[in-house]
């Protein structure tokens, strides 16, 4: 039985909410981490809930807000949007890695109050045009103006 839309379940290190209930094309949103003390967090590309595999397409608003311990985040290849204030005031957050090559929508103030020494890593396969658009989105979301951007062949 496929979990219904709106069902929130703990999977791995996070809580996920079903946004599209479908055995083949289901999607979920990362609501928040299980522990507020996570230093490193990886948003997976997919998660299994009740035996059904769902794509993780979104990080919800306020997901990591005020998280004082978080230092690095890896954003899975299926994530299309990051909610407003998702990482705001996560003052030690200094490393963001995107695994996907498509553009990611970033909500208001999503990166406000994060480290000024921010490093953003993207796959080498990401087109320059996409990277420029991603930079623009991140800057609108109040990421540090000093943030550095790197393209890497293999994203960890």
mmCIF file with all atom_site columns, C-alpha atoms in Angstrom:
data_model
loop_
_atom_site.group_PDB
_atom_site.id
_atom_site.type_symbol
_atom_site.label_atom_id
_atom_site.label_alt_id
_atom_site.label_comp_id
_atom_site.label_asym_id
_atom_site.label_entity_id
_atom_site.label_seq_id
_atom_site.pdbx_PDB_ins_code
_atom_site.Cartn_x
_atom_site.Cartn_y
_atom_site.Cartn_z
_atom_site.occupancy
_atom_site.B_iso_or_equiv
_atom_site.pdbx_formal_charge
_atom_site.auth_seq_id
_atom_site.auth_comp_id
_atom_site.auth_asym_id
_atom_site.auth_atom_id
_atom_site.pdbx_PDB_model_num
ATOM 1   C CA . UNK A 1 1   ? 0.000  0.000  0.000   1.00 0.00 ? 1   UNK A CA 1
ATOM 2   C CA . UNK A 1 2   ? 1.391  3.394  -1.065  1.00 0.00 ? 2   UNK A CA 1
ATOM 3   C CA . UNK A 1 3   ? 1.525  5.991  1.761   1.00 0.00 ? 3   UNK A CA 1
ATOM 4   C CA . UNK A 1 4   ? -1.008 8.825  1.325   1.00 0.00 ? 4   UNK A CA 1
ATOM 5   C CA . UNK A 1 5   ? -0.133 12.459 0.561   1.00 0.00 ? 5   UNK A CA 1
ATOM 6   C CA . UNK A 1 6   ? 0.656  14.314 3.778   1.00 0.00 ? 6   UNK A CA 1
ATOM 7   C CA . UNK A 1 7   ? 2.031  11.238 5.566   1.00 0.00 ? 7   UNK A CA 1
ATOM 8   C CA . UNK A 1 8   ? 5.209  12.150 7.474   1.00 0.00 ? 8   UNK A CA 1
ATOM 9   C CA . UNK A 1 9   ? 7.616  9.331  8.303   1.00 0.00 ? 9   UNK A CA 1
ATOM 10  C CA . UNK A 1 10  ? 11.103 9.160  9.795   1.00 0.00 ? 10  UNK A CA 1
ATOM 11  C CA . UNK A 1 11  ? 13.574 7.625  7.316   1.00 0.00 ? 11  UNK A CA 1
ATOM 12  C CA . UNK A 1 12  ? 17.285 7.451  8.016   1.00 0.00 ? 12  UNK A CA 1
ATOM 13  C CA . UNK A 1 13  ? 18.349 10.744 9.577   1.00 0.00 ? 13  UNK A CA 1
ATOM 14  C CA . UNK A 1 14  ? 15.340 12.840 8.548   1.00 0.00 ? 14  UNK A CA 1
ATOM 15  C CA . UNK A 1 15  ? 11.565 13.195 8.551   1.00 0.00 ? 15  UNK A CA 1
ATOM 16  C CA . UNK A 1 16  ? 9.955  13.050 5.103   1.00 0.00 ? 16  UNK A CA 1
ATOM 17  C CA . UNK A 1 17  ? 6.466  14.106 4.052   1.00 0.00 ? 17  UNK A CA 1
ATOM 18  C CA . UNK A 1 18  ? 4.763  12.516 1.034   1.00 0.00 ? 18  UNK A CA 1
ATOM 19  C CA . UNK A 1 19  ? 3.877  15.195 -1.543  1.00 0.00 ? 19  UNK A CA 1
ATOM 20  C CA . UNK A 1 20  ? 2.842  12.883 -4.376  1.00 0.00 ? 20  UNK A CA 1
ATOM 21  C CA . UNK A 1 21  ? 1.538  9.424  -3.622  1.00 0.00 ? 21  UNK A CA 1
ATOM 22  C CA . UNK A 1 22  ? 2.474  7.140  -6.516  1.00 0.00 ? 22  UNK A CA 1
ATOM 23  C CA . UNK A 1 23  ? 4.149  3.738  -6.585  1.00 0.00 ? 23  UNK A CA 1
ATOM 24  C CA . UNK A 1 24  ? 6.334  4.735  -9.570  1.00 0.00 ? 24  UNK A CA 1
ATOM 25  C CA . UNK A 1 25  ? 6.617  8.541  -9.524  1.00 0.00 ? 25  UNK A CA 1
ATOM 26  C CA . UNK A 1 26  ? 6.046  9.426  -5.879  1.00 0.00 ? 26  UNK A CA 1
ATOM 27  C CA . UNK A 1 27  ? 7.760  12.441 -4.324  1.00 0.00 ? 27  UNK A CA 1
ATOM 28  C CA . UNK A 1 28  ? 8.590  13.517 -0.779  1.00 0.00 ? 28  UNK A CA 1
ATOM 29  C CA . UNK A 1 29  ? 9.831  16.650 0.995   1.00 0.00 ? 29  UNK A CA 1
ATOM 30  C CA . UNK A 1 30  ? 12.497 16.644 3.697   1.00 0.00 ? 30  UNK A CA 1
ATOM 31  C CA . UNK A 1 31  ? 10.676 18.264 6.623   1.00 0.00 ? 31  UNK A CA 1
ATOM 32  C CA . UNK A 1 32  ? 13.540 18.363 9.127   1.00 0.00 ? 32  UNK A CA 1
ATOM 33  C CA . UNK A 1 33  ? 16.438 16.272 10.443  1.00 0.00 ? 33  UNK A CA 1
ATOM 34  C CA . UNK A 1 34  ? 15.698 13.762 13.199  1.00 0.00 ? 34  UNK A CA 1
ATOM 35  C CA . UNK A 1 35  ? 18.303 15.341 15.460  1.00 0.00 ? 35  UNK A CA 1
ATOM 36  C CA . UNK A 1 36  ? 18.971 19.065 15.671  1.00 0.00 ? 36  UNK A CA 1
ATOM 37  C CA . UNK A 1 37  ? 22.586 18.220 16.546  1.00 0.00 ? 37  UNK A CA 1
ATOM 38  C CA . UNK A 1 38  ? 23.551 16.919 13.072  1.00 0.00 ? 38  UNK A CA 1
ATOM 39  C CA . UNK A 1 39  ? 26.903 18.362 11.903  1.00 0.00 ? 39  UNK A CA 1
ATOM 40  C CA . UNK A 1 40  ? 26.764 16.885 8.413   1.00 0.00 ? 40  UNK A CA 1
ATOM 41  C CA . UNK A 1 41  ? 23.563 16.054 6.603   1.00 0.00 ? 41  UNK A CA 1
ATOM 42  C CA . UNK A 1 42  ? 22.955 14.431 3.233   1.00 0.00 ? 42  UNK A CA 1
ATOM 43  C CA . UNK A 1 43  ? 19.601 14.850 1.548   1.00 0.00 ? 43  UNK A CA 1
ATOM 44  C CA . UNK A 1 44  ? 19.311 11.589 -0.426  1.00 0.00 ? 44  UNK A CA 1
ATOM 45  C CA . UNK A 1 45  ? 18.070 11.383 -4.017  1.00 0.00 ? 45  UNK A CA 1
ATOM 46  C CA . UNK A 1 46  ? 15.427 8.840  -2.992  1.00 0.00 ? 46  UNK A CA 1
ATOM 47  C CA . UNK A 1 47  ? 14.002 7.338  0.198   1.00 0.00 ? 47  UNK A CA 1
ATOM 48  C CA . UNK A 1 48  ? 11.982 4.186  0.861   1.00 0.00 ? 48  UNK A CA 1
ATOM 49  C CA . UNK A 1 49  ? 8.762  4.536  2.838   1.00 0.00 ? 49  UNK A CA 1
ATOM 50  C CA . UNK A 1 50  ? 6.738  1.375  3.516   1.00 0.00 ? 50  UNK A CA 1
ATOM 51  C CA . UNK A 1 51  ? 8.645  -0.410 0.742   1.00 0.00 ? 51  UNK A CA 1
ATOM 52  C CA . UNK A 1 52  ? 7.874  2.282  -1.861  1.00 0.00 ? 52  UNK A CA 1
ATOM 53  C CA . UNK A 1 53  ? 10.733 4.394  -3.277  1.00 0.00 ? 53  UNK A CA 1
ATOM 54  C CA . UNK A 1 54  ? 10.092 8.131  -3.427  1.00 0.00 ? 54  UNK A CA 1
ATOM 55  C CA . UNK A 1 55  ? 12.174 10.908 -5.014  1.00 0.00 ? 55  UNK A CA 1
ATOM 56  C CA . UNK A 1 56  ? 13.213 13.626 -2.573  1.00 0.00 ? 56  UNK A CA 1
ATOM 57  C CA . UNK A 1 57  ? 12.320 16.784 -4.546  1.00 0.00 ? 57  UNK A CA 1
ATOM 58  C CA . UNK A 1 58  ? 12.219 19.480 -1.891  1.00 0.00 ? 58  UNK A CA 1
ATOM 59  C CA . UNK A 1 59  ? 13.661 20.731 1.393   1.00 0.00 ? 59  UNK A CA 1
ATOM 60  C CA . UNK A 1 60  ? 10.838 22.321 3.340   1.00 0.00 ? 60  UNK A CA 1
ATOM 61  C CA . UNK A 1 61  ? 10.859 25.822 4.792   1.00 0.00 ? 61  UNK A CA 1
ATOM 62  C CA . UNK A 1 62  ? 12.577 26.212 8.164   1.00 0.00 ? 62  UNK A CA 1
ATOM 63  C CA . UNK A 1 63  ? 13.981 22.638 7.882   1.00 0.00 ? 63  UNK A CA 1
ATOM 64  C CA . UNK A 1 64  ? 17.369 23.501 9.417   1.00 0.00 ? 64  UNK A CA 1
ATOM 65  C CA . UNK A 1 65  ? 16.531 26.954 10.802  1.00 0.00 ? 65  UNK A CA 1
ATOM 66  C CA . UNK A 1 66  ? 18.623 28.005 13.832  1.00 0.00 ? 66  UNK A CA 1
ATOM 67  C CA . UNK A 1 67  ? 20.657 24.788 13.575  1.00 0.00 ? 67  UNK A CA 1
ATOM 68  C CA . UNK A 1 68  ? 23.859 25.907 15.322  1.00 0.00 ? 68  UNK A CA 1
ATOM 69  C CA . UNK A 1 69  ? 25.762 22.622 14.789  1.00 0.00 ? 69  UNK A CA 1
ATOM 70  C CA . UNK A 1 70  ? 25.266 22.016 11.044  1.00 0.00 ? 70  UNK A CA 1
ATOM 71  C CA . UNK A 1 71  ? 28.527 22.506 9.121   1.00 0.00 ? 71  UNK A CA 1
ATOM 72  C CA . UNK A 1 72  ? 27.887 20.858 5.762   1.00 0.00 ? 72  UNK A CA 1
ATOM 73  C CA . UNK A 1 73  ? 24.954 19.773 3.659   1.00 0.00 ? 73  UNK A CA 1
ATOM 74  C CA . UNK A 1 74  ? 24.801 17.582 0.551   1.00 0.00 ? 74  UNK A CA 1
ATOM 75  C CA . UNK A 1 75  ? 21.710 18.165 -1.554  1.00 0.00 ? 75  UNK A CA 1
ATOM 76  C CA . UNK A 1 76  ? 20.521 15.121 -3.528  1.00 0.00 ? 76  UNK A CA 1
ATOM 77  C CA . UNK A 1 77  ? 20.179 15.003 -7.303  1.00 0.00 ? 77  UNK A CA 1
ATOM 78  C CA . UNK A 1 78  ? 16.360 15.127 -7.336  1.00 0.00 ? 78  UNK A CA 1
ATOM 79  C CA . UNK A 1 79  ? 15.949 18.223 -5.153  1.00 0.00 ? 79  UNK A CA 1
ATOM 80  C CA . UNK A 1 80  ? 14.229 20.943 -7.212  1.00 0.00 ? 80  UNK A CA 1
ATOM 81  C CA . UNK A 1 81  ? 13.506 23.488 -4.493  1.00 0.00 ? 81  UNK A CA 1
ATOM 82  C CA . UNK A 1 82  ? 14.677 24.688 -1.101  1.00 0.00 ? 82  UNK A CA 1
ATOM 83  C CA . UNK A 1 83  ? 12.088 26.396 1.088   1.00 0.00 ? 83  UNK A CA 1
ATOM 84  C CA . UNK A 1 84  ? 12.354 29.840 2.631   1.00 0.00 ? 84  UNK A CA 1
ATOM 85  C CA . UNK A 1 85  ? 14.503 30.101 5.760   1.00 0.00 ? 85  UNK A CA 1
ATOM 86  C CA . UNK A 1 86  ? 15.565 26.447 5.227   1.00 0.00 ? 86  UNK A CA 1
ATOM 87  C CA . UNK A 1 87  ? 19.097 27.086 6.538   1.00 0.00 ? 87  UNK A CA 1
ATOM 88  C CA . UNK A 1 88  ? 18.700 30.557 8.024   1.00 0.00 ? 88  UNK A CA 1
ATOM 89  C CA . UNK A 1 89  ? 20.789 31.236 11.126  1.00 0.00 ? 89  UNK A CA 1
ATOM 90  C CA . UNK A 1 90  ? 22.651 27.916 10.717  1.00 0.00 ? 90  UNK A CA 1
ATOM 91  C CA . UNK A 1 91  ? 25.714 30.007 11.554  1.00 0.00 ? 91  UNK A CA 1
ATOM 92  C CA . UNK A 1 92  ? 28.346 27.253 11.132  1.00 0.00 ? 92  UNK A CA 1
ATOM 93  C CA . UNK A 1 93  ? 27.053 26.047 7.745   1.00 0.00 ? 93  UNK A CA 1
ATOM 94  C CA . UNK A 1 94  ? 30.037 26.581 5.451   1.00 0.00 ? 94  UNK A CA 1
ATOM 95  C CA . UNK A 1 95  ? 29.700 23.876 2.792   1.00 0.00 ? 95  UNK A CA 1
ATOM 96  C CA . UNK A 1 96  ? 26.827 23.180 0.396   1.00 0.00 ? 96  UNK A CA 1
ATOM 97  C CA . UNK A 1 97  ? 27.128 20.460 -2.232  1.00 0.00 ? 97  UNK A CA 1
ATOM 98  C CA . UNK A 1 98  ? 24.600 20.028 -5.031  1.00 0.00 ? 98  UNK A CA 1
ATOM 99  C CA . UNK A 1 99  ? 24.528 16.573 -6.639  1.00 0.00 ? 99  UNK A CA 1
ATOM 100 C CA . UNK A 1 100 ? 22.032 17.460 -9.355  1.00 0.00 ? 100 UNK A CA 1
ATOM 101 C CA . UNK A 1 101 ? 22.759 19.295 -12.601 1.00 0.00 ? 101 UNK A CA 1
ATOM 102 C CA . UNK A 1 102 ? 19.374 21.018 -12.901 1.00 0.00 ? 102 UNK A CA 1
ATOM 103 C CA . UNK A 1 103 ? 18.389 24.399 -11.545 1.00 0.00 ? 103 UNK A CA 1
ATOM 104 C CA . UNK A 1 104 ? 17.207 24.573 -7.942  1.00 0.00 ? 104 UNK A CA 1
ATOM 105 C CA . UNK A 1 105 ? 14.664 27.131 -6.746  1.00 0.00 ? 105 UNK A CA 1
ATOM 106 C CA . UNK A 1 106 ? 15.776 28.718 -3.495  1.00 0.00 ? 106 UNK A CA 1
ATOM 107 C CA . UNK A 1 107 ? 13.291 30.369 -1.118  1.00 0.00 ? 107 UNK A CA 1
ATOM 108 C CA . UNK A 1 108 ? 13.596 33.753 0.611   1.00 0.00 ? 108 UNK A CA 1
ATOM 109 C CA . UNK A 1 109 ? 16.392 34.031 3.191   1.00 0.00 ? 109 UNK A CA 1
ATOM 110 C CA . UNK A 1 110 ? 17.150 30.311 2.829   1.00 0.00 ? 110 UNK A CA 1
ATOM 111 C CA . UNK A 1 111 ? 20.845 30.927 3.509   1.00 0.00 ? 111 UNK A CA 1
ATOM 112 C CA . UNK A 1 112 ? 20.626 34.081 5.630   1.00 0.00 ? 112 UNK A CA 1
ATOM 113 C CA . UNK A 1 113 ? 23.007 34.045 8.576   1.00 0.00 ? 113 UNK A CA 1
ATOM 114 C CA . UNK A 1 114 ? 25.147 31.135 7.318   1.00 0.00 ? 114 UNK A CA 1
ATOM 115 C CA . UNK A 1 115 ? 28.968 31.258 7.317   1.00 0.00 ? 115 UNK A CA 1
ATOM 116 C CA . UNK A 1 116 ? 30.651 34.029 5.311   1.00 0.00 ? 116 UNK A CA 1
ATOM 117 C CA . UNK A 1 117 ? 33.256 31.462 4.157   1.00 0.00 ? 117 UNK A CA 1
ATOM 118 C CA . UNK A 1 118 ? 30.620 29.445 2.286   1.00 0.00 ? 118 UNK A CA 1
ATOM 119 C CA . UNK A 1 119 ? 31.821 26.902 -0.292  1.00 0.00 ? 119 UNK A CA 1
ATOM 120 C CA . UNK A 1 120 ? 29.342 25.745 -2.914  1.00 0.00 ? 120 UNK A CA 1
ATOM 121 C CA . UNK A 1 121 ? 30.214 22.598 -4.886  1.00 0.00 ? 121 UNK A CA 1
ATOM 122 C CA . UNK A 1 122 ? 28.406 21.450 -8.036  1.00 0.00 ? 122 UNK A CA 1
ATOM 123 C CA . UNK A 1 123 ? 28.976 18.571 -10.496 1.00 0.00 ? 123 UNK A CA 1
ATOM 124 C CA . UNK A 1 124 ? 31.254 19.242 -13.490 1.00 0.00 ? 124 UNK A CA 1
ATOM 125 C CA . UNK A 1 125 ? 28.366 18.221 -15.765 1.00 0.00 ? 125 UNK A CA 1
ATOM 126 C CA . UNK A 1 126 ? 26.318 21.234 -14.639 1.00 0.00 ? 126 UNK A CA 1
ATOM 127 C CA . UNK A 1 127 ? 26.060 23.717 -17.512 1.00 0.00 ? 127 UNK A CA 1
ATOM 128 C CA . UNK A 1 128 ? 27.607 27.158 -16.900 1.00 0.00 ? 128 UNK A CA 1
ATOM 129 C CA . UNK A 1 129 ? 24.259 28.804 -17.644 1.00 0.00 ? 129 UNK A CA 1
ATOM 130 C CA . UNK A 1 130 ? 22.622 26.658 -14.942 1.00 0.00 ? 130 UNK A CA 1
ATOM 131 C CA . UNK A 1 131 ? 25.394 27.485 -12.474 1.00 0.00 ? 131 UNK A CA 1
ATOM 132 C CA . UNK A 1 132 ? 24.924 31.220 -13.131 1.00 0.00 ? 132 UNK A CA 1
ATOM 133 C CA . UNK A 1 133 ? 21.185 30.881 -12.495 1.00 0.00 ? 133 UNK A CA 1
ATOM 134 C CA . UNK A 1 134 ? 21.863 28.851 -9.332  1.00 0.00 ? 134 UNK A CA 1
ATOM 135 C CA . UNK A 1 135 ? 24.310 31.544 -8.109  1.00 0.00 ? 135 UNK A CA 1
ATOM 136 C CA . UNK A 1 136 ? 21.659 34.194 -8.708  1.00 0.00 ? 136 UNK A CA 1
ATOM 137 C CA . UNK A 1 137 ? 19.087 32.157 -6.765  1.00 0.00 ? 137 UNK A CA 1
ATOM 138 C CA . UNK A 1 138 ? 21.505 31.604 -3.874  1.00 0.00 ? 138 UNK A CA 1
ATOM 139 C CA . UNK A 1 139 ? 22.408 35.286 -3.722  1.00 0.00 ? 139 UNK A CA 1
ATOM 140 C CA . UNK A 1 140 ? 18.721 36.213 -3.610  1.00 0.00 ? 140 UNK A CA 1
ATOM 141 C CA . UNK A 1 141 ? 18.454 33.769 -0.710  1.00 0.00 ? 141 UNK A CA 1
ATOM 142 C CA . UNK A 1 142 ? 21.104 35.809 1.154   1.00 0.00 ? 142 UNK A CA 1
ATOM 143 C CA . UNK A 1 143 ? 24.077 33.455 0.772   1.00 0.00 ? 143 UNK A CA 1
ATOM 144 C CA . UNK A 1 144 ? 27.393 35.168 1.597   1.00 0.00 ? 144 UNK A CA 1
ATOM 145 C CA . UNK A 1 145 ? 28.655 37.463 -1.169  1.00 0.00 ? 145 UNK A CA 1
ATOM 146 C CA . UNK A 1 146 ? 32.106 35.928 -0.574  1.00 0.00 ? 146 UNK A CA 1
ATOM 147 C CA . UNK A 1 147 ? 30.848 32.405 -1.311  1.00 0.00 ? 147 UNK A CA 1
ATOM 148 C CA . UNK A 1 148 ? 33.120 30.371 -3.599  1.00 0.00 ? 148 UNK A CA 1
ATOM 149 C CA . UNK A 1 149 ? 31.803 28.035 -6.296  1.00 0.00 ? 149 UNK A CA 1
ATOM 150 C CA . UNK A 1 150 ? 33.586 24.874 -7.458  1.00 0.00 ? 150 UNK A CA 1
ATOM 151 C CA . UNK A 1 151 ? 32.830 22.378 -10.187 1.00 0.00 ? 151 UNK A CA 1
ATOM 152 C CA . UNK A 1 152 ? 34.027 18.846 -9.400  1.00 0.00 ? 152 UNK A CA 1
ATOM 153 C CA . UNK A 1 153 ? 34.143 15.716 -11.515 1.00 0.00 ? 153 UNK A CA 1
ATOM 154 C CA . UNK A 1 154 ? 32.912 13.436 -8.730  1.00 0.00 ? 154 UNK A CA 1
ATOM 155 C CA . UNK A 1 155 ? 30.584 14.891 -6.135  1.00 0.00 ? 155 UNK A CA 1
ATOM 156 C CA . UNK A 1 156 ? 31.009 13.131 -2.796  1.00 0.00 ? 156 UNK A CA 1
#
